[in-house]
Coordinates of C-alpha atoms in Angstrom, one line a residue:
M232 CA -59.2 -65.6 -2.0
K233 CA -61.2 -63.8 0.7
P234 CA -64.6 -65.2 1.7
Y235 CA -67.6 -63.2 0.5
F236 CA -70.9 -62.9 2.3
G237 CA -74.4 -61.4 1.8
K238 CA -74.9 -59.1 -1.2
E239 CA -71.2 -59.0 -1.9
L240 CA -71.2 -62.8 -2.5
V241 CA -74.1 -62.3 -5.0
R242 CA -72.2 -59.4 -6.6
A243 CA -69.1 -61.4 -7.0
L244 CA -70.9 -64.4 -8.5
C245 CA -72.9 -62.3 -10.9
G246 CA -69.8 -60.6 -12.2
L247 CA -68.2 -63.9 -13.3
F248 CA -68.2 -65.1 -16.9
G249 CA -70.2 -68.3 -17.2
P250 CA -72.6 -69.0 -20.1
S251 CA -73.7 -72.6 -20.6
G252 CA -70.7 -74.7 -21.3
C253 CA -68.2 -72.1 -20.0
E254 CA -68.8 -72.3 -16.2
E255 CA -65.2 -72.9 -15.1
A256 CA -64.6 -69.5 -13.6
V257 CA -67.8 -69.8 -11.6
R258 CA -67.0 -73.3 -10.4
D259 CA -63.4 -72.3 -9.4
F260 CA -64.8 -69.3 -7.4
I261 CA -67.4 -71.5 -5.6
A262 CA -64.8 -74.1 -4.8
E263 CA -62.7 -71.4 -3.1
Q264 CA -65.7 -70.0 -1.2
I265 CA -66.7 -73.4 0.2
E266 CA -63.2 -74.5 1.1
G267 CA -63.1 -75.5 4.8
Y268 CA -66.9 -75.4 5.1
C269 CA -67.7 -79.0 4.0
D270 CA -66.5 -82.5 4.6
S271 CA -65.6 -83.0 0.9
Y272 CA -66.2 -81.7 -2.6
R273 CA -65.5 -83.0 -6.0
I274 CA -66.0 -82.3 -9.7
D275 CA -67.9 -85.0 -11.6
R276 CA -67.4 -86.0 -15.2
A277 CA -70.0 -83.5 -16.4
G278 CA -68.3 -80.6 -14.7
N279 CA -70.7 -80.2 -11.8
L280 CA -69.3 -79.3 -8.4
I281 CA -70.6 -81.5 -5.6
A282 CA -70.0 -80.7 -2.0
T283 CA -71.0 -82.9 0.9
I284 CA -71.7 -82.3 4.6
K285 CA -72.0 -85.6 6.5
G286 CA -75.0 -86.4 8.7
R287 CA -74.8 -87.2 12.3
G288 CA -77.0 -88.2 15.3
P289 CA -79.0 -91.2 16.4
D290 CA -81.1 -91.4 13.2
Y291 CA -78.1 -91.3 10.9
N292 CA -77.1 -94.6 9.2
E293 CA -73.3 -94.2 8.7
D294 CA -73.0 -97.5 6.8
N295 CA -75.7 -96.6 4.2
P296 CA -76.8 -93.0 4.7
D297 CA -79.7 -91.4 2.9
K298 CA -78.7 -88.4 0.7
F299 CA -80.4 -85.0 0.5
L300 CA -79.5 -83.0 -2.6
I301 CA -79.7 -79.2 -2.9
A302 CA -79.0 -77.9 -6.4
A303 CA -78.5 -74.6 -8.3
H304 CA -77.1 -74.0 -11.7
M305 CA -73.9 -72.1 -12.4
D306 CA -74.6 -71.1 -16.0
E307 CA -76.2 -68.0 -17.4
V308 CA -77.7 -67.1 -20.8
G309 CA -75.3 -65.7 -23.4
M310 CA -74.3 -65.8 -27.0
M311 CA -72.0 -67.9 -29.2
I312 CA -70.1 -66.5 -32.2
T313 CA -71.2 -68.2 -35.4
R314 CA -69.5 -66.1 -38.1
I315 CA -67.1 -63.2 -38.5
D316 CA -67.8 -61.1 -41.6
D317 CA -65.4 -59.3 -43.9
H318 CA -66.0 -56.0 -41.9
G319 CA -64.9 -57.6 -38.6
Y320 CA -68.3 -57.9 -37.1
L321 CA -69.2 -61.0 -35.0
H322 CA -72.5 -62.7 -35.8
F323 CA -74.0 -64.9 -33.1
D324 CA -76.7 -67.1 -31.9
T325 CA -78.2 -67.0 -28.3
V326 CA -77.2 -69.6 -25.7
G327 CA -80.4 -70.0 -23.7
G328 CA -83.6 -68.1 -24.0
I329 CA -83.0 -64.4 -24.7
D330 CA -85.7 -62.0 -26.1
P331 CA -84.1 -60.2 -29.0
R332 CA -85.7 -57.0 -27.7
V333 CA -83.2 -56.9 -24.8
L334 CA -80.1 -57.3 -27.0
C335 CA -79.6 -54.2 -29.2
G336 CA -77.2 -51.6 -27.7
R337 CA -76.0 -53.9 -24.9
Q338 CA -72.4 -54.1 -23.9
V339 CA -71.0 -57.6 -23.9
T340 CA -67.9 -59.5 -23.0
V341 CA -66.5 -62.0 -25.5
M342 CA -64.2 -64.5 -24.0
H343 CA -61.4 -65.5 -26.4
G344 CA -59.3 -68.1 -24.6
D345 CA -58.4 -66.4 -21.3
T346 CA -58.8 -62.9 -22.8
A347 CA -62.0 -60.9 -22.2
V348 CA -62.9 -58.7 -25.2
A349 CA -65.3 -55.8 -24.9
G350 CA -68.0 -55.5 -27.5
V351 CA -71.4 -53.9 -28.2
I352 CA -74.4 -55.6 -29.8
A353 CA -75.5 -53.3 -32.7
S354 CA -77.7 -53.1 -35.8
K355 CA -78.7 -50.6 -38.4
A356 CA -79.2 -47.1 -36.8
I357 CA -82.8 -45.9 -36.5
H358 CA -82.0 -43.0 -38.9
L359 CA -81.3 -45.6 -41.6
Q360 CA -84.2 -47.8 -41.0
S361 CA -87.3 -47.9 -43.2
K362 CA -90.7 -47.0 -41.7
E363 CA -91.6 -50.7 -41.6
E364 CA -88.3 -51.7 -39.9
R365 CA -88.9 -49.2 -37.2
T366 CA -92.1 -50.9 -36.2
K367 CA -90.5 -54.4 -35.8
V368 CA -88.0 -56.0 -33.4
T369 CA -84.7 -56.4 -35.1
P370 CA -84.3 -60.1 -35.8
L371 CA -81.3 -62.0 -34.4
K372 CA -79.8 -62.6 -37.8
K373 CA -79.5 -58.8 -38.3
L374 CA -77.7 -58.2 -35.1
Y375 CA -73.9 -58.3 -34.6
I376 CA -71.2 -57.7 -32.1
D377 CA -68.9 -54.8 -32.8
I378 CA -65.5 -55.3 -31.1
G379 CA -63.8 -52.4 -32.8
A380 CA -62.1 -54.5 -35.5
T381 CA -61.2 -53.0 -38.9
D382 CA -61.8 -56.2 -40.9
K383 CA -62.1 -59.9 -40.6
A384 CA -58.4 -60.5 -40.1
D385 CA -58.2 -57.9 -37.3
A386 CA -61.3 -59.4 -35.6
E387 CA -59.8 -62.9 -35.8
Q388 CA -57.0 -61.8 -33.5
Y389 CA -59.5 -61.2 -30.7
A390 CA -62.4 -63.6 -31.4
A391 CA -63.1 -66.9 -33.1
V392 CA -66.2 -68.9 -34.2
G393 CA -67.3 -70.8 -31.2
D394 CA -66.3 -68.2 -28.6
C395 CA -69.0 -67.2 -26.2
A396 CA -70.2 -63.9 -24.8
T397 CA -72.3 -62.6 -22.0
F398 CA -73.9 -59.3 -21.0
H399 CA -71.6 -56.9 -19.4
S400 CA -73.6 -55.3 -16.6
D401 CA -72.8 -53.5 -13.3
F402 CA -74.3 -55.0 -10.2
V403 CA -76.1 -52.3 -8.3
T404 CA -78.4 -52.1 -5.3
F405 CA -81.3 -49.6 -5.1
G406 CA -84.6 -48.8 -3.4
K407 CA -85.2 -48.3 0.3
D408 CA -82.3 -49.7 2.4
D409 CA -80.8 -51.0 -0.9
R410 CA -83.3 -53.9 -0.8
F411 CA -83.2 -54.6 -4.5
M412 CA -80.4 -56.0 -6.5
K413 CA -79.8 -55.5 -10.3
G414 CA -77.4 -57.3 -12.4
K415 CA -76.8 -60.0 -15.0
A416 CA -77.0 -63.7 -14.1
L417 CA -79.1 -63.4 -11.0
D418 CA -80.5 -66.6 -12.6
D419 CA -79.0 -68.5 -11.0
R420 CA -76.0 -67.0 -9.3
C421 CA -78.4 -66.1 -6.4
G422 CA -79.1 -69.8 -6.2
C423 CA -75.4 -70.6 -6.1
A424 CA -75.0 -67.9 -3.4
A425 CA -77.9 -69.5 -1.4
L426 CA -76.2 -73.0 -1.6
I427 CA -72.9 -71.5 -0.3
E428 CA -74.6 -69.7 2.6
I429 CA -76.7 -72.8 3.5
L430 CA -73.6 -75.0 3.4
R431 CA -71.6 -72.6 5.6
E432 CA -74.5 -72.3 8.1
L433 CA -74.8 -76.1 8.5
Y434 CA -71.1 -76.5 8.8
R435 CA -70.6 -73.7 11.3
R436 CA -73.5 -74.7 13.5
P437 CA -73.6 -78.6 13.4
T438 CA -76.9 -80.3 14.1
D439 CA -78.1 -83.8 14.0
L440 CA -79.0 -84.6 10.4
P441 CA -80.4 -88.0 9.4
F442 CA -78.8 -87.8 6.0
D443 CA -75.8 -86.5 4.1
V444 CA -76.5 -83.1 2.5
C445 CA -75.0 -82.8 -0.9
F446 CA -74.8 -79.5 -2.7
A447 CA -74.7 -79.6 -6.5
F448 CA -73.6 -76.6 -8.5
T449 CA -74.7 -77.7 -12.0
R450 CA -73.9 -76.9 -15.6
C451 CA -75.9 -76.1 -18.7
E452 CA -79.4 -75.7 -17.2
E453 CA -80.2 -72.8 -19.5
V454 CA -79.9 -74.9 -22.6
G455 CA -82.0 -77.8 -21.3
I456 CA -79.2 -80.3 -21.1
S457 CA -78.4 -79.8 -17.5
G458 CA -75.7 -81.6 -15.7
A459 CA -78.2 -82.1 -12.8
S460 CA -79.1 -85.5 -14.1
V461 CA -75.4 -86.6 -13.9
A462 CA -75.2 -85.0 -10.4
A463 CA -78.3 -86.9 -9.3
F464 CA -77.1 -90.2 -10.6
G465 CA -73.8 -89.7 -8.8
V466 CA -75.3 -88.7 -5.5
A467 CA -78.4 -90.9 -5.6
P468 CA -80.5 -88.7 -3.3
K469 CA -83.8 -89.6 -1.6
Y470 CA -84.9 -86.0 -1.5
A471 CA -83.9 -82.8 -3.4
V472 CA -84.6 -79.1 -3.3
V473 CA -83.8 -77.1 -6.4
I474 CA -83.1 -73.4 -6.0
D475 CA -83.5 -71.2 -9.0
A476 CA -84.8 -67.8 -10.2
S477 CA -88.1 -67.4 -11.9
A478 CA -90.0 -64.6 -13.7
V479 CA -92.4 -62.9 -11.4
N480 CA -94.6 -60.5 -13.5
D481 CA -95.4 -58.1 -10.7
V482 CA -94.7 -55.1 -12.8
A483 CA -96.9 -52.0 -13.4
D484 CA -100.3 -52.7 -15.0
A485 CA -100.0 -56.5 -14.8
A486 CA -103.4 -57.9 -14.1
P487 CA -103.7 -59.7 -10.8
A488 CA -104.5 -63.0 -12.5
T489 CA -101.2 -62.9 -14.5
R490 CA -99.0 -62.1 -11.5
V491 CA -96.7 -65.1 -10.7
A492 CA -95.7 -63.8 -7.2
T493 CA -94.8 -60.6 -5.4
Q494 CA -91.2 -59.5 -4.6
G495 CA -90.6 -59.1 -0.9
K496 CA -92.8 -62.0 0.1
G497 CA -90.2 -64.7 0.1
G498 CA -89.2 -67.5 -2.2
M499 CA -91.7 -69.1 -4.5
I500 CA -92.7 -72.7 -3.9
S501 CA -93.7 -74.4 -7.2
L502 CA -96.6 -76.8 -7.4
A503 CA -95.9 -77.9 -11.0
D504 CA -94.2 -76.6 -14.1
R505 CA -93.5 -77.8 -17.6
G506 CA -91.0 -80.4 -16.4
T507 CA -92.1 -81.5 -12.9
I508 CA -95.0 -82.1 -10.6
Y509 CA -93.6 -81.5 -7.2
D510 CA -93.8 -83.6 -4.1
T511 CA -96.9 -82.6 -2.1
A512 CA -95.7 -83.7 1.3
M513 CA -92.4 -81.7 0.8
I514 CA -94.4 -78.6 -0.1
R515 CA -96.7 -78.9 2.9
F516 CA -93.7 -79.5 5.2
A517 CA -91.9 -76.4 3.8
Q518 CA -95.0 -74.3 4.3
A519 CA -95.4 -75.6 7.9
V520 CA -91.7 -74.9 8.7
A521 CA -92.0 -71.4 7.2
E522 CA -95.1 -70.6 9.3
K523 CA -93.5 -72.0 12.5
H524 CA -90.3 -69.9 12.1
G525 CA -91.9 -66.8 10.6
I526 CA -90.2 -67.1 7.3
A527 CA -91.8 -65.5 4.3
C528 CA -92.7 -67.8 1.4
Q529 CA -95.3 -67.9 -1.3
I530 CA -96.8 -70.3 -3.8
K531 CA -95.8 -69.7 -7.4
Q532 CA -99.0 -68.7 -9.3
A533 CA -98.0 -70.2 -12.6
T534 CA -96.9 -73.5 -14.1
T535 CA -94.5 -72.0 -16.7
G536 CA -90.9 -72.8 -17.1
A537 CA -88.8 -75.7 -15.8
N538 CA -85.5 -76.2 -14.0
D539 CA -83.1 -78.8 -12.7
A540 CA -85.8 -80.6 -10.8
A541 CA -87.1 -82.3 -13.9
H542 CA -83.7 -84.0 -14.4
V543 CA -83.3 -84.9 -10.7
Q544 CA -86.8 -86.2 -10.2
R545 CA -86.5 -88.9 -12.9
S546 CA -83.0 -90.1 -12.1
L547 CA -82.4 -93.6 -10.9
A548 CA -85.5 -95.0 -9.1
G549 CA -86.9 -91.4 -8.7
V550 CA -86.3 -88.6 -6.3
R551 CA -88.8 -86.6 -4.2
V552 CA -88.3 -83.0 -5.2
M553 CA -89.4 -79.5 -4.5
A554 CA -88.4 -76.1 -6.0
L555 CA -87.8 -72.8 -4.4
S556 CA -87.4 -69.9 -6.8
L557 CA -86.3 -66.3 -6.4
P558 CA -88.9 -63.9 -7.8
T559 CA -87.0 -62.0 -10.5
R560 CA -88.0 -59.2 -12.8
Y561 CA -86.6 -58.8 -16.3
I562 CA -85.1 -62.3 -16.2
H563 CA -82.6 -63.4 -18.9
S564 CA -81.5 -59.8 -19.5
A565 CA -78.6 -57.6 -18.6
S566 CA -80.7 -56.1 -15.8
C567 CA -82.4 -58.8 -13.7
V568 CA -83.9 -57.4 -10.5
A569 CA -84.6 -59.3 -7.3
A570 CA -85.2 -58.4 -3.6
Y571 CA -82.4 -59.5 -1.3
E572 CA -84.9 -60.3 1.4
D573 CA -86.4 -63.0 -0.8
H574 CA -82.9 -64.5 -1.2
E575 CA -82.4 -64.5 2.6
A576 CA -85.8 -66.1 3.1
I577 CA -84.9 -68.9 0.8
C578 CA -81.7 -69.6 2.7
R579 CA -83.5 -69.5 6.1
L580 CA -86.2 -71.8 4.9
V581 CA -84.0 -74.5 3.6
V582 CA -81.8 -74.5 6.7
A583 CA -84.9 -74.7 8.9
M584 CA -86.3 -77.5 6.9
L585 CA -83.1 -79.5 7.1
K586 CA -82.8 -79.0 10.9
S587 CA -86.4 -80.1 11.6
W588 CA -86.8 -82.8 8.9
K589 CA -89.6 -85.2 9.7
L590 CA -90.5 -86.8 6.3
S591 CA -89.7 -90.5 5.8

């Protein structure tokens, strides 16, 4: 497989099928993209992909090296088929947090074994709805996936209970100089792309690192049972940076007090969220490095959400962690939107931090 770079790397990653528990295609692609750019990589028992770049230099303890973990999750939100009715429609539940308002009318891909099956999420047409129904969001239990089957027996040739589905959504760039990216699964395929790019940069331009840098591409973050805890136990890091995507709320008419961040002003550094209170010294160091190198970054103006950091921080004897998040509009939908310059800023900041590390 050819190596992908920049926006094309993000595009390729977002196009892959990979809801929680079904990350194999994403993992295989990442393994091919990092081949030859790391000292080793492995797949652990939980299905995480762990790649390592060995440290070097006068401060590196080869016999008992410290470990620095950088993590991003491979999975995306999706759906799981729970029932096939007599008419051949697929009923489903969500995998991860999806607002039912973004579901109806969306094209999806159902993966049945190795076969991708096209479908559309549908419900009763507006012409047939009562006045009361028109004023309410269609509940999940009244939505179904239409794969064009004539009846249950026909549908069962192309889908089964337990099969998963994801949004089918084209990746497009738009805005001045195509600075914005739109697609499914920017959460967290942009994070995976960042890890690949950081890994390649460190390997192409070796520098003295006082620790081994381990890159964890993790599973099942979207359903709260992340493989990050297994990855952290296997690596036993002293420090960790988790790269993810986070809702930004910088849309029209949003009150200044409710804005989480602003797209185009760099990655968001979290102070705290529902799972983690982050390491103050690491945050201050990141801000100092960003200022020194002229790299855009911003503080996340909210304590909502959580990510892999919660699992990593409380593993073993504890890990010092910080989180860098990509400001993302319309997250957990078929049309996530992010600014590519923010993605680039995250990559630059992590590389600069590693190359000038001073915390003990």
